[in-house]
């Protein structure tokens, strides 16, 4: 099967499963497994992907149809311009978290060196998001879950320019 055929099949499966955004989900999975977004599929979708990539894609589509979060299947998610590692055992940063971080940043504007403590930090989205808006911020993240802590450490390591510690 070509990438385009796999993408179309995925859309059909996800739509049949009653997911809200089958086009988006199939596109994100295609980008992840084949390196082609929806525009790329239109241009290069006639290519046959490696069998390993096609098999992994089909497994992910099946899991997504069973309602496994897309973000867990991708292993990462964009949050406020940051790419955060996510997976089982950690909450996925959402749009309401963006509102929280933006309101927090608005309240801290003008503070010379904002300092904060992020309890149950999970992915570190709040601390890292705040630092992306206010780069002089210093934050300390605490996380008790060993699983979540591993995601937190990886995400903090990916953004050494921010003053965030565990």
XYZ file of N, CA and C in Angstrom:
498
model
N 0.830 -1.191 0.000
C 0.000 0.000 0.000
C 0.872 1.251 0.000
N 0.368 2.297 -0.617
C 1.081 3.574 -0.620
C 0.756 4.343 0.658
N 1.520 5.384 0.902
C 1.266 6.239 2.066
C -0.142 6.830 1.974
N -0.528 7.277 0.797
C -1.848 7.871 0.616
C -2.957 6.857 0.903
N -2.788 5.640 0.462
C -3.791 4.602 0.727
C -3.870 4.291 2.220
N -2.728 4.234 2.870
C -2.711 3.993 4.315
C -3.382 5.140 5.066
N -3.104 6.363 4.644
C -3.728 7.536 5.264
C -5.252 7.483 5.111
N -5.715 7.185 3.905
C -7.166 7.115 3.663
C -7.810 6.008 4.488
N -7.142 4.881 4.554
C -7.659 3.771 5.349
C -7.733 4.166 6.827
N -6.712 4.858 7.310
C -6.694 5.314 8.698
C -7.850 6.272 8.966
N -8.062 7.217 8.062
C -9.189 8.153 8.226
C -10.503 7.399 8.343
N -10.701 6.433 7.479
C -11.939 5.655 7.491
C -12.089 4.910 8.818
N -11.029 4.248 9.273
C -11.067 3.481 10.523
C -11.365 4.401 11.705
N -10.707 5.545 11.747
C -10.884 6.476 12.866
C -12.262 7.125 12.837
N -12.758 7.414 11.648
C -14.112 7.964 11.522
C -15.135 6.920 11.945
N -14.936 5.693 11.509
C -15.841 4.598 11.858
C -15.843 4.345 13.370
N -14.713 4.611 14.018
C -14.611 4.440 15.467
C -15.276 5.586 16.223
N -15.728 6.618 15.497
C -16.433 7.729 16.125
C -15.547 8.802 16.717
N -14.284 8.848 16.289
C -13.393 9.892 16.805
C -13.784 11.246 16.227
N -13.558 12.283 17.010
C -13.960 13.638 16.615
C -13.150 14.200 15.449
N -11.892 13.819 15.350
C -11.018 14.438 14.342
C -10.211 13.384 13.585
N -10.883 12.538 12.815
C -10.147 11.478 12.113
C -9.125 11.998 11.107
N -9.419 13.108 10.426
C -8.461 13.672 9.469
C -7.196 14.146 10.181
N -7.398 14.875 11.267
C -6.262 15.390 12.037
C -5.426 14.243 12.586
N -6.089 13.279 13.219
C -5.370 12.164 13.825
C -4.594 11.360 12.777
N -5.237 11.048 11.650
C -4.558 10.302 10.584
C -3.377 11.104 10.046
N -3.543 12.413 9.934
C -2.458 13.276 9.468
C -1.282 13.303 10.428
N -1.577 13.395 11.725
C -0.504 13.406 12.725
C 0.241 12.073 12.753
N -0.501 10.981 12.647
C 0.141 9.666 12.624
C 0.972 9.477 11.358
N 0.471 9.980 10.231
C 1.226 9.902 8.977
C 2.521 10.704 9.075
N 2.440 11.875 9.645
C 3.637 12.700 9.812
C 4.651 11.997 10.716
N 4.153 11.377 11.763
C 5.038 10.707 12.719
C 5.719 9.479 12.114
N 4.947 8.628 11.458
C 5.489 7.365 10.964
C 6.110 7.442 9.572
N 5.628 8.379 8.747
C 6.122 8.458 7.369
C 6.871 9.748 7.057
N 6.823 10.709 7.993
C 7.482 11.980 7.756
C 6.754 12.865 6.759
N 5.476 12.574 6.530
C 4.686 13.359 5.579
C 3.420 13.879 6.246
N 3.268 15.208 6.261
C 2.016 15.783 6.731
C 0.990 15.666 5.615
N -0.200 16.235 5.813
C -1.252 16.079 4.806
C -0.856 16.674 3.461
N -0.148 17.807 3.471
C 0.323 18.386 2.200
C 1.353 17.463 1.551
N 2.228 16.895 2.354
C 3.231 15.969 1.839
C 2.610 14.712 1.257
N 1.516 14.276 1.871
C 0.830 13.096 1.342
C 0.270 13.397 -0.044
N -0.264 14.606 -0.213
C -0.803 14.990 -1.526
C 0.295 14.997 -2.586
N 1.500 15.390 -2.204
C 2.609 15.480 -3.163
C 3.360 14.163 -3.351
N 3.571 13.437 -2.262
C 4.434 12.257 -2.302
C 3.744 10.987 -1.814
N 2.454 11.031 -1.687
C 1.705 9.911 -1.132
C 1.692 8.657 -1.965
N 2.171 8.744 -3.193
C 2.188 7.556 -4.053
C 3.359 6.629 -3.735
N 4.198 7.011 -2.771
C 5.344 6.192 -2.389
C 4.897 5.063 -1.450
N 5.585 3.966 -1.543
C 5.339 2.845 -0.640
C 6.305 2.969 0.535
N 5.768 3.047 1.742
C 6.660 3.197 2.899
C 7.340 1.870 3.237
N 8.415 1.926 4.008
C 9.039 0.687 4.481
C 7.996 -0.145 5.252
N 8.093 -1.446 5.148
C 7.083 -2.314 5.767
C 7.009 -2.127 7.282
N 8.144 -1.852 7.930
C 8.144 -1.642 9.382
C 7.344 -0.396 9.748
N 7.521 0.673 8.974
C 6.795 1.918 9.231
C 5.302 1.723 8.988
N 4.958 1.009 7.932
C 3.551 0.758 7.630
C 2.901 -0.068 8.732
N 3.603 -1.074 9.227
C 3.063 -1.918 10.296
C 2.890 -1.122 11.589
N 3.876 -0.300 11.925
C 3.779 0.536 13.131
C 2.627 1.529 13.004
N 2.460 2.108 11.834
C 1.361 3.033 11.563
C 0.024 2.331 11.771
N -0.124 1.153 11.213
C -1.393 0.410 11.331
C -1.691 0.040 12.781
N -0.662 -0.338 13.538
C -0.859 -0.626 14.970
C -1.323 0.628 15.713
N -0.706 1.766 15.397
C -1.067 3.022 16.058
C -2.500 3.431 15.706
N -2.895 3.236 14.463
C -4.273 3.559 14.052
C -5.256 2.697 14.836
N -4.936 1.425 14.983
C -5.807 0.516 15.737
C -5.922 0.967 17.198
N -4.785 1.340 17.794
C -4.803 1.818 19.179
C -5.584 3.121 19.302
N -5.420 4.009 18.331
C -6.152 5.282 18.365
C -7.648 5.030 18.224
N -8.031 4.102 17.368
C -9.450 3.759 17.207
C -10.021 3.209 18.506
N -9.168 2.592 19.328
C -9.583 2.078 20.633
C -9.511 3.161 21.714
N -9.292 4.412 21.286
C -9.309 5.598 22.161
C -8.035 5.837 22.962
N -6.937 5.231 22.573
C -5.674 5.586 23.225
C -5.321 6.992 22.771
N -4.911 7.853 23.696
C -4.619 9.240 23.310
C -3.579 9.341 22.196
N -3.876 10.189 21.242
C -2.975 10.427 20.124
C -1.591 10.829 20.617
N -1.558 11.677 21.632
C -0.290 12.177 22.150
C 0.590 11.043 22.668
N -0.020 10.033 23.301
C 0.749 8.893 23.790
C 1.308 8.085 22.616
N 0.535 7.983 21.554
C 1.004 7.247 20.379
C 2.177 7.955 19.715
N 2.135 9.279 19.728
C 3.219 10.064 19.122
C 4.429 10.164 20.044
N 4.185 10.084 21.356
C 5.270 10.172 22.326
C 5.697 11.587 22.640
N 5.056 12.553 22.024
C 5.368 13.963 22.281
C 4.183 14.815 21.875
N 4.176 16.054 22.374
C 3.091 16.970 22.046
C 3.602 18.394 22.135
N 3.126 19.219 21.218
C 3.513 20.634 21.210
C 2.710 21.384 22.271
N 3.409 22.221 23.009
C 2.774 23.037 24.045
C 3.481 24.376 24.082
N 2.783 25.412 23.686
C 3.317 26.774 23.720
C 4.662 26.884 22.991
N 4.777 26.229 21.857
C 6.006 26.281 21.074
C 7.090 25.332 21.561
N 6.786 24.539 22.575
C 7.740 23.578 23.116
C 7.292 22.170 22.725
N 8.223 21.311 22.440
C 7.898 19.914 22.181
C 8.179 19.133 23.455
N 7.102 18.623 24.056
C 7.226 17.909 25.322
C 7.011 16.417 25.119
N 7.840 15.621 25.771
C 7.688 14.173 25.752
C 6.518 13.807 26.669
N 5.636 12.944 26.183
C 4.477 12.496 26.962
C 4.307 10.992 26.779
N 3.572 10.389 27.686
C 3.281 8.968 27.580
C 2.456 8.523 28.764
N 2.219 7.224 28.825
C 1.443 6.666 29.922
C 2.044 7.120 31.252
N 1.206 7.532 32.165
C 1.667 7.917 33.489
C 1.899 9.402 33.681
N 1.609 10.187 32.650
C 1.771 11.632 32.768
C 0.618 12.301 32.021
N 0.125 13.401 32.589
C -0.974 14.113 31.944
C -0.488 14.829 30.690
N -1.363 14.929 29.716
C -1.063 15.599 28.459
C -1.371 17.085 28.617
N -0.403 17.979 28.320
C -0.695 19.415 28.395
C -1.825 19.776 27.433
N -2.763 20.597 27.927
C -3.934 20.952 27.129
C -4.049 22.468 27.005
N -5.033 22.884 26.229
C -5.231 24.318 25.988
C -5.593 25.068 27.270
N -6.303 24.431 28.194
C -6.622 25.136 29.437
C -5.358 25.381 30.264
N -4.327 24.556 30.078
C -3.050 24.790 30.748
C -2.361 26.019 30.154
N -2.539 26.245 28.870
C -2.001 27.445 28.225
C -2.599 28.682 28.880
N -3.910 28.670 29.102
C -4.582 29.808 29.740
C -4.002 30.045 31.129
N -3.807 28.978 31.884
C -3.220 29.094 33.223
C -1.846 29.746 33.155
N -0.995 29.260 32.268
C 0.374 29.774 32.154
C 0.366 31.230 31.691
N -0.475 31.572 30.738
C -0.540 32.958 30.257
C -1.024 33.907 31.353
N -2.006 33.484 32.126
C -2.489 34.323 33.237
C -1.423 34.471 34.313
N -0.727 33.402 34.599
C 0.362 33.460 35.570
C 1.452 34.413 35.099
N 1.818 34.319 33.830
C 2.839 35.210 33.272
C 2.390 36.662 33.331
N 1.118 36.918 33.028
C 0.598 38.293 33.089
C 0.713 38.855 34.502
N 0.455 38.017 35.496
C 0.555 38.469 36.884
C 1.981 38.677 37.355
N 2.918 38.049 36.698
C 4.327 38.153 37.107
C 5.132 39.165 36.301
N 4.527 39.738 35.271
C 5.255 40.739 34.472
C 5.671 41.894 35.380
N 6.897 42.292 35.216
C 7.410 43.380 36.038
C 8.168 42.887 37.257
N 8.011 41.648 37.623
C 8.789 41.084 38.729
C 10.186 40.808 38.170
N 11.238 41.366 38.789
C 12.578 41.243 38.219
C 13.012 39.792 37.946
N 12.911 38.928 38.933
C 13.266 37.514 38.748
C 12.155 36.680 39.379
N 11.141 36.355 38.595
C 10.058 35.534 39.156
C 10.580 34.164 39.576
N 10.128 33.705 40.728
C 10.513 32.389 41.237
C 9.249 31.623 41.585
N 9.277 30.315 41.294
C 8.095 29.532 41.592
C 8.398 28.078 41.852
N 7.390 27.419 42.408
C 7.456 26.008 42.721
C 6.307 25.324 41.990
N 6.627 24.332 41.178
C 5.622 23.586 40.423
C 5.488 22.212 41.065
N 4.411 22.038 41.853
C 4.166 20.767 42.524
C 3.431 19.814 41.586
N 3.761 18.539 41.678
C 3.163 17.534 40.783
C 3.356 17.987 39.345
N 4.587 18.271 38.998
C 4.936 18.952 37.755
C 4.660 18.145 36.491
N 4.592 16.833 36.580
C 4.302 16.019 35.391
C 5.316 16.227 34.292
N 4.864 16.735 33.166
C 5.760 16.972 32.020
C 6.632 18.209 32.202
N 6.288 19.050 33.174
C 6.985 20.323 33.341
C 6.385 21.418 32.479
N 5.206 21.167 31.918
C 4.576 22.117 30.991
C 4.387 23.496 31.608
N 3.931 23.557 32.861
C 3.662 24.858 33.472
C 4.964 25.638 33.649
N 5.968 25.009 34.252
C 7.239 25.706 34.483
C 7.916 26.093 33.172
N 7.972 25.155 32.229
C 8.623 25.457 30.954
C 7.836 26.479 30.149
N 6.518 26.371 30.158
C 5.689 27.352 29.453
C 5.889 28.745 30.022
N 5.935 28.839 31.348
C 6.151 30.135 31.989
C 7.524 30.691 31.620
N 8.533 29.845 31.633
C 9.882 30.295 31.265
C 9.949 30.719 29.798
N 9.141 30.100 28.953
C 9.148 30.508 27.544
C 8.572 31.905 27.374
N 7.690 32.296 28.275
C 7.102 33.645 28.223
C 7.924 34.652 29.017
N 8.497 34.214 30.122
C 9.313 35.070 30.989
C 10.649 34.360 31.220
N 11.609 34.531 30.312
C 12.855 33.756 30.354
C 13.696 33.917 31.625
N 13.495 34.976 32.407
C 14.269 35.140 33.640
C 13.683 34.365 34.813
N 12.569 33.700 34.597
C 11.908 32.945 35.663
C 12.802 31.811 36.148
N 12.778 31.611 37.457
C 13.457 30.472 38.069
C 12.373 29.587 38.675
N 12.409 28.294 38.344
C 11.378 27.389 38.837
C 12.001 26.111 39.376
N 11.338 25.585 40.396
C 11.704 24.302 40.961
C 10.500 23.391 40.770
N 10.729 22.237 40.166
C 9.652 21.273 39.911
C 9.792 20.089 40.850
N 8.661 19.682 41.423
C 8.630 18.492 42.261
C 7.648 17.497 41.660
N 8.044 16.241 41.655
C 7.188 15.179 41.123
C 7.471 13.901 41.895
N 6.423 13.285 42.452
C 6.582 12.060 43.229
C 6.537 10.797 42.383
N 5.797 10.817 41.307
C 5.658 9.624 40.469
C 6.949 9.369 39.699
N 7.547 8.197 39.860
C 8.769 7.886 39.104
C 8.553 7.942 37.592
N 7.376 7.502 37.139
C 7.089 7.537 35.700
C 7.033 8.973 35.203
N 6.260 9.809 35.887
C 6.151 11.208 35.485
C 7.492 11.917 35.624
N 8.251 11.558 36.652
C 9.549 12.183 36.867
C 10.486 11.943 35.681
N 10.408 10.759 35.080
C 11.277 10.497 33.921
C 10.917 11.417 32.749
N 9.619 11.664 32.540
C 9.207 12.600 31.489
C 9.658 14.024 31.838
N 9.480 14.401 33.092
C 9.877 15.736 33.539
C 11.360 15.974 33.275
N 12.194 15.037 33.665
C 13.641 15.206 33.479
C 14.004 15.321 31.999
N 13.401 14.484 31.155
C 13.694 14.558 29.716
C 13.276 15.911 29.145
N 12.117 16.405 29.567
C 11.641 17.688 29.041
C 12.500 18.841 29.530
N 12.897 18.808 30.781
C 13.766 19.879 31.285
C 15.129 19.834 30.600
N 15.644 18.638 30.360
C 16.933 18.504 29.667
C 16.871 19.054 28.240
N 15.705 19.011 27.634
C 15.548 19.494 26.255
C 15.567 21.016 26.173
N 15.386 21.690 27.301
C 15.335 23.159 27.314
C 16.276 23.713 28.389
N 17.585 23.505 28.202
C 18.553 23.963 29.210
C 18.653 25.483 29.319
N 18.119 26.198 28.360
C 18.184 27.657 28.412
C 17.295 28.236 29.515
N 16.359 27.424 30.012
C 15.458 27.892 31.069
C 15.997 27.475 32.432
N 15.689 28.270 33.426
C 16.189 28.046 34.789
C 15.178 27.216 35.570
N 15.088 25.946 35.204
C 14.145 25.038 35.846
C 14.931 23.853 36.388
N 14.666 23.528 37.654
C 15.349 22.410 38.287
C 14.322 21.444 38.853
N 14.796 20.213 39.067
C 13.961 19.178 39.698
C 14.351 19.077 41.154
